[in-house]
XYZ file of C-alpha atoms in Angstrom:
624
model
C 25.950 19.091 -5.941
C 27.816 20.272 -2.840
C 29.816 17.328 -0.539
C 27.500 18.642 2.167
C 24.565 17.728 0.346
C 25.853 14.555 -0.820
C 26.685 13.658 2.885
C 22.992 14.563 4.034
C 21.770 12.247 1.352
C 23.895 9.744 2.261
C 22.938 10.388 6.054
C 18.869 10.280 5.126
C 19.163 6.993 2.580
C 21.624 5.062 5.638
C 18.507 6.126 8.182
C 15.465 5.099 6.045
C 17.696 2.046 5.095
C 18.167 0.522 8.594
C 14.601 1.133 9.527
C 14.008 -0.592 6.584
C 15.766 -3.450 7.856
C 14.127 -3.091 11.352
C 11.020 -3.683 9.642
C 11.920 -6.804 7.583
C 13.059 -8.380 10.469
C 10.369 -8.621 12.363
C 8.257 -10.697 9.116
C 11.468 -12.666 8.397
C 14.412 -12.563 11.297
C 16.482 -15.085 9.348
C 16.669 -12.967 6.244
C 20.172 -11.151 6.424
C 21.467 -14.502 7.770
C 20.867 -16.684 4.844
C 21.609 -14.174 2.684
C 24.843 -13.775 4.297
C 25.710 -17.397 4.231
C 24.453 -17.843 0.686
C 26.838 -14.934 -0.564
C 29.381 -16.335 1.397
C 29.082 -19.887 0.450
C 29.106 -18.895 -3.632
C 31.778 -16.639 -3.172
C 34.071 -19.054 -1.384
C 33.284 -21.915 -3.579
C 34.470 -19.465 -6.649
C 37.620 -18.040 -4.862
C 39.044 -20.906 -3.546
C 38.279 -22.596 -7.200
C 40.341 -20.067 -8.182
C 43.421 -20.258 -5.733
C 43.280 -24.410 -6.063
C 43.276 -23.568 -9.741
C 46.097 -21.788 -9.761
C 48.041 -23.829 -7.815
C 47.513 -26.601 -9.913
C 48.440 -24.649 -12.991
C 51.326 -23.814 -11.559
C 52.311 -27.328 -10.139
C 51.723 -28.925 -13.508
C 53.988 -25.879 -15.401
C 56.714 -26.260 -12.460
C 57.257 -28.971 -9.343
C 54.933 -31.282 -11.119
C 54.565 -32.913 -7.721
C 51.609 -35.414 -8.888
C 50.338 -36.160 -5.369
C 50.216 -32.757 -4.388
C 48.086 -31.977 -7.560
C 45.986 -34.904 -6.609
C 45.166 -33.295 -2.857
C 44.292 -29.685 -4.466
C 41.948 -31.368 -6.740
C 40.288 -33.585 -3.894
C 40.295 -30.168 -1.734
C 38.667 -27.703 -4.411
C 35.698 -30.727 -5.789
C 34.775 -31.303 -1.914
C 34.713 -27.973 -0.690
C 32.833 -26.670 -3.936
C 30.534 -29.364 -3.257
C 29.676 -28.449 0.232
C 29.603 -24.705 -0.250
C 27.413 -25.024 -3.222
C 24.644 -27.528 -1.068
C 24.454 -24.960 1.678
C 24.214 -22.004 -0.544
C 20.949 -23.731 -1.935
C 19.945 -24.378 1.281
C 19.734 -20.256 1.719
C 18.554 -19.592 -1.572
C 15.623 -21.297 -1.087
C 15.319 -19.504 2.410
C 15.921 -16.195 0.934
C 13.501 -16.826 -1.875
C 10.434 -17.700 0.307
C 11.644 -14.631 2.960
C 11.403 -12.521 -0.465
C 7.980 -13.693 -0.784
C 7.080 -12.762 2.588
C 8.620 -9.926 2.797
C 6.173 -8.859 -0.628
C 3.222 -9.974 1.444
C 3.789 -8.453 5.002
C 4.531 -4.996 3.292
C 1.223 -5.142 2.289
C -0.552 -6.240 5.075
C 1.287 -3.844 6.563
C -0.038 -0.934 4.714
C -3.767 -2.279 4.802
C -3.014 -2.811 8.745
C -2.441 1.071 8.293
C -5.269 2.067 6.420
C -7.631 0.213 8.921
C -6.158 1.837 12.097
C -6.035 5.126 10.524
C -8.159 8.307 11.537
C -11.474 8.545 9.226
C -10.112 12.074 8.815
C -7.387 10.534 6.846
C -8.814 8.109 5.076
C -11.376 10.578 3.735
C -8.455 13.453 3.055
C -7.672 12.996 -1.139
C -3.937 13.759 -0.414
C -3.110 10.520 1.670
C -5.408 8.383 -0.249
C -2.989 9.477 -3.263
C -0.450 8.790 -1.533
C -1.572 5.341 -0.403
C -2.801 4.993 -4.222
C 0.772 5.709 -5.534
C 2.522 3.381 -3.194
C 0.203 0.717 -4.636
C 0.810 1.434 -8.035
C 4.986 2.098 -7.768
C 5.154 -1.309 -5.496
C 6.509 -2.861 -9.565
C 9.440 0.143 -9.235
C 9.935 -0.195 -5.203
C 9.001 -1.923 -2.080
C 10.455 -3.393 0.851
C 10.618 -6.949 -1.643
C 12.541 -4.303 -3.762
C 14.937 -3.174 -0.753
C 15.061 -6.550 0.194
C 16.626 -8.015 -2.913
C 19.036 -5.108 -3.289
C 20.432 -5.298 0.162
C 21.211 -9.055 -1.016
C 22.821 -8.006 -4.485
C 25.249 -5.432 -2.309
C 26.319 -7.761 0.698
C 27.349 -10.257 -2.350
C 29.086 -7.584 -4.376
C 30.910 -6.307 -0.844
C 31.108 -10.245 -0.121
C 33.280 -10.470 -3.685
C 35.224 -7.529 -3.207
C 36.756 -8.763 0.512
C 37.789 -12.069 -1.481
C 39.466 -10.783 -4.508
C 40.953 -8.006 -2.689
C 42.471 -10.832 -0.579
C 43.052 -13.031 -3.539
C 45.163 -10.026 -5.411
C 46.742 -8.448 -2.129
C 50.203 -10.193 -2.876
C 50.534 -9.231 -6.137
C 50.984 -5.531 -5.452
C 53.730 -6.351 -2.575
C 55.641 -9.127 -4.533
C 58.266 -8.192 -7.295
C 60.475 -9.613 -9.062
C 63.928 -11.086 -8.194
C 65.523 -10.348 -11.741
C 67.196 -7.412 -13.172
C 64.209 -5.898 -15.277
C 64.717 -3.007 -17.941
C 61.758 -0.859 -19.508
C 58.067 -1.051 -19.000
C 58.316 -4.314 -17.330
C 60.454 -2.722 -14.463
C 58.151 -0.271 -14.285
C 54.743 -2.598 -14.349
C 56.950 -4.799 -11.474
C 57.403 -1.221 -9.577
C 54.948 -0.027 -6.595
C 54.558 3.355 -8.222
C 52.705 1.210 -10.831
C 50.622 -0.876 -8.495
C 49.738 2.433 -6.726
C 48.836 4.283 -10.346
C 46.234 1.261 -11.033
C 44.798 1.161 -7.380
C 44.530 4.962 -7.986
C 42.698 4.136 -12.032
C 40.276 1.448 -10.154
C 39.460 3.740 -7.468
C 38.381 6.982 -9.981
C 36.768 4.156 -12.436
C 34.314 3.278 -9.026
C 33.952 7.214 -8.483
C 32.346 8.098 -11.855
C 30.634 4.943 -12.167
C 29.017 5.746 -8.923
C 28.460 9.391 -9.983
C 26.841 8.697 -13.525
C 24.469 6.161 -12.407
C 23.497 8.364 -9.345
C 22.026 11.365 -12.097
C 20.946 8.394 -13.907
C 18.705 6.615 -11.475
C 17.527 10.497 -10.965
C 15.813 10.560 -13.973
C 15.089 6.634 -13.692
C 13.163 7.452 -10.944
C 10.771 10.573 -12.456
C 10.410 8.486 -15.634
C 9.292 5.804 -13.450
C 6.494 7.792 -11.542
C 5.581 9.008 -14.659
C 5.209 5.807 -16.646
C 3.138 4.379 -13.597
C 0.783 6.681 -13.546
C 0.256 6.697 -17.485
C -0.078 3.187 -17.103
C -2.391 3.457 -14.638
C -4.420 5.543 -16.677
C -4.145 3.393 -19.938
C -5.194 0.325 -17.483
C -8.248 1.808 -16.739
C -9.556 2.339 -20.151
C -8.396 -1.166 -21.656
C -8.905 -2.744 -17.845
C -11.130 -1.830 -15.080
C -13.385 0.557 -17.162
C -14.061 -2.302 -19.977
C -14.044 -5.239 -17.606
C -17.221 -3.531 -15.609
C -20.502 -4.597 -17.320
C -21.914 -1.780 -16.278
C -19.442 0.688 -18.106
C -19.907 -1.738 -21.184
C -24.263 -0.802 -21.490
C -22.796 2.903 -21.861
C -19.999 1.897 -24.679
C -22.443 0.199 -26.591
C -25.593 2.768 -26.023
C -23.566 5.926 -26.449
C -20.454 4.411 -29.269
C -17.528 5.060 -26.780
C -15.498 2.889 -28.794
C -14.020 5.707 -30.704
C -13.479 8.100 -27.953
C -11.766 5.359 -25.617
C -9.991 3.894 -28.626
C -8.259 7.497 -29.036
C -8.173 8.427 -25.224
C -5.732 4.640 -24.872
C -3.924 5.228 -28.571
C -3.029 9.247 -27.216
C -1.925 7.291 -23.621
C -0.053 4.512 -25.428
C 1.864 7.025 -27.194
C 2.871 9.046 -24.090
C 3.669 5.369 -22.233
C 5.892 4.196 -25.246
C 7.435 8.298 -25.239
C 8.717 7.451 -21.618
C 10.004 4.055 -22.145
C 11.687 5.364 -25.144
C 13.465 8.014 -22.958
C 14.232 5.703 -20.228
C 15.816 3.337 -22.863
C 17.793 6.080 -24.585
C 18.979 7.279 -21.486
C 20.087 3.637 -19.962
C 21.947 3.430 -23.416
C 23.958 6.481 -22.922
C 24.876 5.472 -19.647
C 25.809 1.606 -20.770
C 27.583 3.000 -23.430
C 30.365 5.595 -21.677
C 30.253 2.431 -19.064
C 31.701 0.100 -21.322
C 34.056 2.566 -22.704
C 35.813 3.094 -19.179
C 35.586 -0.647 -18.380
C 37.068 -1.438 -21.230
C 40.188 0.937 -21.134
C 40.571 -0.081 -17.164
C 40.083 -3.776 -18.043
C 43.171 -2.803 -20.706
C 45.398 -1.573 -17.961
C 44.712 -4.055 -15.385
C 45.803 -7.056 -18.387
C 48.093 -5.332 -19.027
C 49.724 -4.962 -15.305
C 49.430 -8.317 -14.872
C 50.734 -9.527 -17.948
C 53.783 -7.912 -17.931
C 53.806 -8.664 -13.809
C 54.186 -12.367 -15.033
C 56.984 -11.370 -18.058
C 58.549 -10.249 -15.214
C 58.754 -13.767 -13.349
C 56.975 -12.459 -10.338
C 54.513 -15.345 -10.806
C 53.672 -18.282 -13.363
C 50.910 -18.741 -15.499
C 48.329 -19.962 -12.994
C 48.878 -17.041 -10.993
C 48.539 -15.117 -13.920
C 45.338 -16.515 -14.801
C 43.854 -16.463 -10.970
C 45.093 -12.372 -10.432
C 43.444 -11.374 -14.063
C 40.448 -13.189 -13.248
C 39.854 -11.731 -9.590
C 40.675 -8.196 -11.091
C 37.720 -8.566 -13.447
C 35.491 -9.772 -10.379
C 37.014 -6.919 -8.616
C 36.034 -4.369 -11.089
C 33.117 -5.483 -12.011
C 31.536 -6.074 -8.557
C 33.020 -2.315 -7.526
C 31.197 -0.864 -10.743
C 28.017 -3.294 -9.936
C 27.927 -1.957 -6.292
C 28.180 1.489 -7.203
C 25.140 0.643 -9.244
C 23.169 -1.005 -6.887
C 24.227 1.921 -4.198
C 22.648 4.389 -6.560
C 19.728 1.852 -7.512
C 19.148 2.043 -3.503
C 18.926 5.814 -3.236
C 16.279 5.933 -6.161
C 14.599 2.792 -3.888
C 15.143 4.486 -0.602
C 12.227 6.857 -2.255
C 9.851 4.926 -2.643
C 10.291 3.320 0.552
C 10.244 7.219 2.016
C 6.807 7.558 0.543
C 5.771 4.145 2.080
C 6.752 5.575 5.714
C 5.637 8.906 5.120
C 2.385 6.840 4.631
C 2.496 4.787 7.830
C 3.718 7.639 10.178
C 1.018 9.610 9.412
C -0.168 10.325 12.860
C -3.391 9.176 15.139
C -5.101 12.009 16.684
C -8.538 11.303 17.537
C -8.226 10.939 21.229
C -9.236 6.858 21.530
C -10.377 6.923 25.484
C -10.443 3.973 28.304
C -13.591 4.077 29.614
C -15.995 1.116 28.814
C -19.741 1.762 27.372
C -22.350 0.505 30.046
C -23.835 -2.417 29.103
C -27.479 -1.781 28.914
C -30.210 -4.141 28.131
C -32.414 -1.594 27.949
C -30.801 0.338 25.508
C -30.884 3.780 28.124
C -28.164 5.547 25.937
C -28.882 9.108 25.631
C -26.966 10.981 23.592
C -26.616 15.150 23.598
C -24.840 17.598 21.447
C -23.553 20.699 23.450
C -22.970 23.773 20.830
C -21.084 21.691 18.523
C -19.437 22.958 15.402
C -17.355 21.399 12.896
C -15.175 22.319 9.816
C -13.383 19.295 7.452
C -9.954 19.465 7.556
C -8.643 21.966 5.206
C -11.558 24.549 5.086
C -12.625 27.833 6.457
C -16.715 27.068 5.683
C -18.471 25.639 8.762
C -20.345 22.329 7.527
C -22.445 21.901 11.401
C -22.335 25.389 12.951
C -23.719 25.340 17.180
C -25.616 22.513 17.184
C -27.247 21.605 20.104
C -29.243 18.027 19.898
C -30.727 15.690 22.488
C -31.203 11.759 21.071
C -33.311 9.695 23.673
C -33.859 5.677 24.012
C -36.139 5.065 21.538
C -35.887 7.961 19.480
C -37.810 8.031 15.873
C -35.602 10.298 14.272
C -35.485 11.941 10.647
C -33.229 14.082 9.545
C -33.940 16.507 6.712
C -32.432 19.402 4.399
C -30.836 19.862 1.287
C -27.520 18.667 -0.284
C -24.705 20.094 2.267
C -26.766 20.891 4.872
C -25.178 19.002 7.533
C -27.312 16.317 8.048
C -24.658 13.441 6.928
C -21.827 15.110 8.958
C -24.132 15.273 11.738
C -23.868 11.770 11.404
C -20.388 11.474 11.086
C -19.405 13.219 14.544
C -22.443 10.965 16.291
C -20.456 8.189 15.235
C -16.712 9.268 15.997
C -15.494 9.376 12.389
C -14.777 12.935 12.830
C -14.040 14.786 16.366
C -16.198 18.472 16.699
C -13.979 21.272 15.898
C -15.751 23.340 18.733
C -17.959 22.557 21.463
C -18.573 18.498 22.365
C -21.030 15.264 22.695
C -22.103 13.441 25.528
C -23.285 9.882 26.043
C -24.964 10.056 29.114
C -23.672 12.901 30.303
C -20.110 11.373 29.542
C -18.007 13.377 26.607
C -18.277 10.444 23.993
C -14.196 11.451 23.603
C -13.444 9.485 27.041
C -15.598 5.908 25.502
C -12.758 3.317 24.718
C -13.383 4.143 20.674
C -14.145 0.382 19.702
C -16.450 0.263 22.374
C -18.131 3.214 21.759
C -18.765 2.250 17.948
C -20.439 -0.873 19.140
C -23.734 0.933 19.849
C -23.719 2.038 16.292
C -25.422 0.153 13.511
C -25.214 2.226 10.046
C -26.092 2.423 6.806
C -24.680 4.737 4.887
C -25.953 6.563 1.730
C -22.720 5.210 -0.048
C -22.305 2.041 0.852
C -20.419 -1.234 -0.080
C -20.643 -4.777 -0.385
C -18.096 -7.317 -0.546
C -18.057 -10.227 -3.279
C -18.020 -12.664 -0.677
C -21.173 -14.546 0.316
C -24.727 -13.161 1.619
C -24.284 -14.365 5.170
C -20.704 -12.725 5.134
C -21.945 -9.725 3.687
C -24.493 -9.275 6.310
C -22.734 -10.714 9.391
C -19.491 -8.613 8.206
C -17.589 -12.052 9.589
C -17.078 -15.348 8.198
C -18.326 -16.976 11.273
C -21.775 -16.111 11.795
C -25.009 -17.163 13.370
C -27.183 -19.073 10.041
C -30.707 -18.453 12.347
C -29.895 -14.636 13.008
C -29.092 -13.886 9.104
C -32.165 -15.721 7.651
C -34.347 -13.083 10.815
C -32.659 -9.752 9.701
C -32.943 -10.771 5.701
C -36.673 -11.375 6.231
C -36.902 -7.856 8.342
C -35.200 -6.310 5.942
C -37.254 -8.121 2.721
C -34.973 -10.223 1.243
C -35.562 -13.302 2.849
C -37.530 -15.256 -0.192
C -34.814 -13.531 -2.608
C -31.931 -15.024 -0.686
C -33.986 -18.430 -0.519
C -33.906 -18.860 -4.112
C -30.550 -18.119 -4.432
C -28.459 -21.461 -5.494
C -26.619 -21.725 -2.126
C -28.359 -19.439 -0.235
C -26.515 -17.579 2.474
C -23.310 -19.247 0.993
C -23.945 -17.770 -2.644
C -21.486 -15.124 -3.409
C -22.745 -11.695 -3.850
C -21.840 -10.474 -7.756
C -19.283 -12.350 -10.204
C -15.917 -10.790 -9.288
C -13.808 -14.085 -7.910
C -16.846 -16.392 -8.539
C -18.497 -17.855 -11.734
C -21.821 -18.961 -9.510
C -22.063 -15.661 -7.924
C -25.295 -13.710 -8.514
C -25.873 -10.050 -9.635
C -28.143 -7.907 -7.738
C -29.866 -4.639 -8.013
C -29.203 -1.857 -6.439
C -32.059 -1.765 -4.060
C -31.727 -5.566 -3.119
C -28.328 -4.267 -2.503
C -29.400 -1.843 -0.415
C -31.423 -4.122 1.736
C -28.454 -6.348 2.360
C -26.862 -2.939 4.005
C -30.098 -3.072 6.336
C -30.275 -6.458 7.133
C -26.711 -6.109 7.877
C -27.026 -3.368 10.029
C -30.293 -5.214 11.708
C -27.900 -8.138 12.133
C -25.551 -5.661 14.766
C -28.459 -5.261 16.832
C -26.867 -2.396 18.429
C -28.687 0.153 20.387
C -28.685 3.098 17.537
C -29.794 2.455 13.969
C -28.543 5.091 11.509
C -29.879 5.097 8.197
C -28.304 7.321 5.640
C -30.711 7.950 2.326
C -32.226 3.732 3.460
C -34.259 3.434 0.482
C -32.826 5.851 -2.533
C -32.886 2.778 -4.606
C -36.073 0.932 -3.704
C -39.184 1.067 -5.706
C -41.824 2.858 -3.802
C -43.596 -0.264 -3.266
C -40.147 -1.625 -1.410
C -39.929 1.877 0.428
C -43.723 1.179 1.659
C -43.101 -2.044 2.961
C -39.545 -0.948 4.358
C -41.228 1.618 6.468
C -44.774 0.334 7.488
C -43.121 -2.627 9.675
C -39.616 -0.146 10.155
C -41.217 0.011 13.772
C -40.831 -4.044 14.415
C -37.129 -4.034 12.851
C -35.873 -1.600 15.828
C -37.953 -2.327 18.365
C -36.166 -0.127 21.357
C -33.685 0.660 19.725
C -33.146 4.950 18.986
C -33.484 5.212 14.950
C -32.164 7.950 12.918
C -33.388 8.655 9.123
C -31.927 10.889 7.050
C -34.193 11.203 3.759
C -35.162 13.370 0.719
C -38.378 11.860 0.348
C -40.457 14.122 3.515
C -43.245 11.358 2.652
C -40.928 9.001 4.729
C -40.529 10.799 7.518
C -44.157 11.098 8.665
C -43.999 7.827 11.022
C -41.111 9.543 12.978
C -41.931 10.838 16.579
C -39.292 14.120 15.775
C -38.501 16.035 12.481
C -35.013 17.678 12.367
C -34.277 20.045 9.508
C -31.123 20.943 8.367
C -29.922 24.425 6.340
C -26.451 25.218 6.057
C -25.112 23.302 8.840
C -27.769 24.631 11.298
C -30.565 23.313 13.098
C -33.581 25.393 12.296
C -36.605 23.407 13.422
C -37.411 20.125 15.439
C -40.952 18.823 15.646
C -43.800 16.299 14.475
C -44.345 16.326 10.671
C -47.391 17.966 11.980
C -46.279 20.564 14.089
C -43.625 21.642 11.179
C -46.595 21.940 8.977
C -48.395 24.588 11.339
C -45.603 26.797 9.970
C -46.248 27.926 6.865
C -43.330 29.926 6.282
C -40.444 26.981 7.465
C -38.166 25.261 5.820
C -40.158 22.080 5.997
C -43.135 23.437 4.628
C -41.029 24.917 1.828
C -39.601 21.448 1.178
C -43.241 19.802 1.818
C -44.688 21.564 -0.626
C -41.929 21.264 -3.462
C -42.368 17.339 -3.021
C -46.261 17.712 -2.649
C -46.977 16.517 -6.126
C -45.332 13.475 -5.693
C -46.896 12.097 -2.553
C -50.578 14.495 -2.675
C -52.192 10.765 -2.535
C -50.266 9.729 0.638
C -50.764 13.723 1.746
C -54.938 12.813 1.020
């Protein structure tokens, strides 16, 4: 590697570093300080141990002054004592900051993810990304950074002091006439030569562990995502009761039981490797700390032959050496630990400045009792980001107050994008949409999602309770819950529920919680969307997993739950759609009819008639 290259990594892990830092100040401002003071406070307590040491040694093997003994001792138990009492002081600071720091990276992620464009949060690439964060947080993390930045300010902390503790032995010599190696040990070409060994020791220790952490770092990536992998079979796919029917009906036992042994095999591979290659490093390590360790006794063995200094001294400079070297080689270590951190932290940023472009607006929805929000497509198209195929190609759409709406078509046709750009999850890639004759782009975007009430063909619940679930808030109007469940049809199910609205939806965090199907499920997502009562109710595929029984009763009092409100169904089952006032089908991203059920009937040759007919079979008794 080139010193130019070395000097732009350098420059890239300093920058990501400090804005590192930025970051964990503002969750913990303190941080650096106590860890500052507790590195200090060790450190001092250890070094001037050391000195006080020393000088008593040397009292007690020369002066023997008993008094002055007496003082040093009084000196180093006090001032040991105090430094010690305040370093726990910021340990226990620095722990807890640690802890926060762990926490507020992740909030600050999820703060991310929930502020994010639905572009983004859709696109596969960033929700691997986000994913992989997540599961290398055990190799890196701003905790991660956090404790490393703490192990090098106490390693640079150490090196100051025993640089300062040694200093004088390289200037003092002896006052004797010395012959042989020990004149040359006393000599300053000889205290230059071992500056010059401890230097080049710190060099290739910092080199070595640089390639090591290298491959550290792939191995790591790799190992997390075999975990990941091996989790799922032994973990999440085993612990759903669900996937457990299909193990049992379909003997999966051998074929996950060979899928995790193959996995294992490729986990323990990589561990192996990272082991091995630790080894080799720890091994040539020792070698050269050893033979430097060698010299440096040996310098300041012969240093005291020489009568430069007595045996405390001796005992003090050999020690603070050691400390010397080994805190040099440590901090090389941790300095090449942080470049191998500083990429997982890169991949945390990369994640956080992806960029907002939806265009969010200022102007404020009109507040309308009446619900008088018309709505109007003007030759809109739209591709997803990172395709050529149009998925809505010129549509042009009117939605009026109190609108009975179904939308129809095949898979892909458009109809659930449609939906999508009505509600400001995507922006049109051509043409534009008006709320009363207003481009919907210029509504402040919070405000604008307000008159939006959804239920979407995929979606979720959370294990919390029923009345959270449908309020989508712990604090929630009791009255207004019980009115939507009963609109929706699950009022006498919820009733019989042991806590009713308090009883935890499924058994995730909660031994009491109940386990519902997936069409009471599905009414939860209506009365939930009922308990919004916003002006537009959007329902996605509303009763794909009702009974038809469920999907009768659903629809024949449909008219009651929105009142005058504008409703929009999207359905596969045409039978559904006959109490709507319009009929909008969908082919290929195009609009190619609008009407009655009737009126698209009169058309033999349409689309609807085409689907109609395919689906007769099913519904000829509702068709009689």
């Amino acid at each position: 590697m080139k010193i130019k290259e070395i000097i732009e990594i350098i420059k890239q892990d300093l920058n990501t570093t400090k804005r590192a830092i930025k970051l964990i100040q503002t969750f913990t401002p303190n941080y650096f300080l106590h860890s500052f003071l507790f590195a200090f406070d060790l450190a001092a307590a250890q070094y001037i141990g050391y000195f006080l040491a020393a000088e008593i040694t040397d009292e007690v093997t020369g002066g023997k002054d008993i008094k002055k003994m007496a003082i040093m001792v009084a000196i180093m138990v006090i001032s040991e004592l105090v430094l010690v009492l305040l370093s726990k002081y910021s340990w226990r600071r620095i722990r807890v900051n640690e802890l926060i720091t762990q926490q507020w990276e992740e909030i600050y992620l999820n703060n991310k993810s929930f502020s994010m464009d639905y572009k983004n949060m859709e696109d596969p690439e960033i929700r691997a990304k986000r994913q992989a964060i997540v599961d290398n947080r055990s190799q890196g993390g701003l905790a991660y950074l956090v404790s490393r930045l703490s192990h090098i300010m106490r390693n640079i902390i150490n090196i100051v002091f025993s640089i300062i503790m040694i200093a004088d032995m390289f200037f003092n010599h002896s006052d004797r006439p010395l012959t042989g190696i020990v004149a040359f040990a006393d000599s300053w070409v000889a205290s230059l030569l071992l500056g010059v060994v401890i230097i080049i020791s710190c060099v290739v220790s910092f080199i070595s562990v640089q390639r090591v952490e290298s491959k550290h770092y792939i191995i790591n990536k790799n190992i997390s995502a075999t975990k990941k992998i091996y989790s799922y079979y032994l973990g999440d796919y085993l612990d759903d009761s669900k996937a457990c029917k299909d193990v049992h009906v379909f003997n999966q036992q051998e074929l996950i039981g060979n899928a995790s042994e193959r996995i294992h095999s490729d986990w323990i591979s990589l561990i192996k490797e990272k082991n091995a290659l630790t080894k080799k490093y720890g091994e040539k390590r020792q070698i050269i700390d050893y033979v430097v360790l060698g010299l440096i006794y040996s310098f300041v063995a012969l240093k005291a032959i020489a009568g430069t200094f007595g045996i405390g001294s001796f005992v003090k400079y050999a020690t603070c050496i050691q400390k010397l070297l080994w805190n040099t080689s440590d901090f090389s270590l941790m300095l090449s630990m942080m470049h191998s951190l500083n990429k997982y932290i890169e991949d945390f940023f990369e994640y956080v400045d992806t960029p907002t472009e939806m265009h969010y607006g200022t102007i404020p929805t009109e507040k309308r009792m009446d619900n008088k929000y018309d709505i109007e497509f003007h030759n809109v198209s739209f591709k997803y980001p990172g395709t050529d195929k149009y998925a809505i190609k010129n549509l042009n759409l009117k939605f009026k107050v109190g609108d009975r709406i179904a939308v129809v078509g095949m898979n892909g046709s458009g109809k659930t994008t449609m939906i999508k750009l009505l509600c400001r999850l995507y922006d049109p890639t051509e043409g534009y949409i008006t709320l009363n004759g207003i481009d919907i782009q210029k509504y402040d975007y919070e405000d604008y999602l307000k008159l939006f009430s959804v239920v979407f063909q995929d979606f979720k619940l959370f294990s919390f309770s029923v009345g959270e679930n449908v309020a989508a808030s712990v604090d929630y109007d009791e009255e207004k819950v019980w009115s939507s469940l009963e609109k929706a049809g699950m009022f006498e199910r919820v009733k019989a529920m042991p806590k009713g609205l308090k009883t935890p939806v499924y058994k995730d965090f909660e031994e009491d919680g109940v386990e519902i199907s997936g069409g009471e499920a599905q009414k939860l997502a209506i009365a939930r969307a009922l308990y919004k009562d916003a002006a537009f109710v959007i329902l996605d595929e509303p009763t794909a997993s009702l009974d038809p029984i469920a999907e009768h009763e659903i629809y024949s009092r449909f008219n009651d739950m929105v009142k005058d409100k504008t409703a929009v169904y999207i359905s596969h089952r045409l039978s559904s759609c006959r109490f709507c006032d319009r009929i909008l089908v969908f082919d290929n991203g195009q609009l190619i009819q609008d009407g009655s059920h009737e009126i698209l009937l009169e058309n033999p040759n349409g689309k609807y008639s085409e689907l109609w007919n395919a689906q007769a079979q099913y519904y000829a008794e509702n068709k009689a």
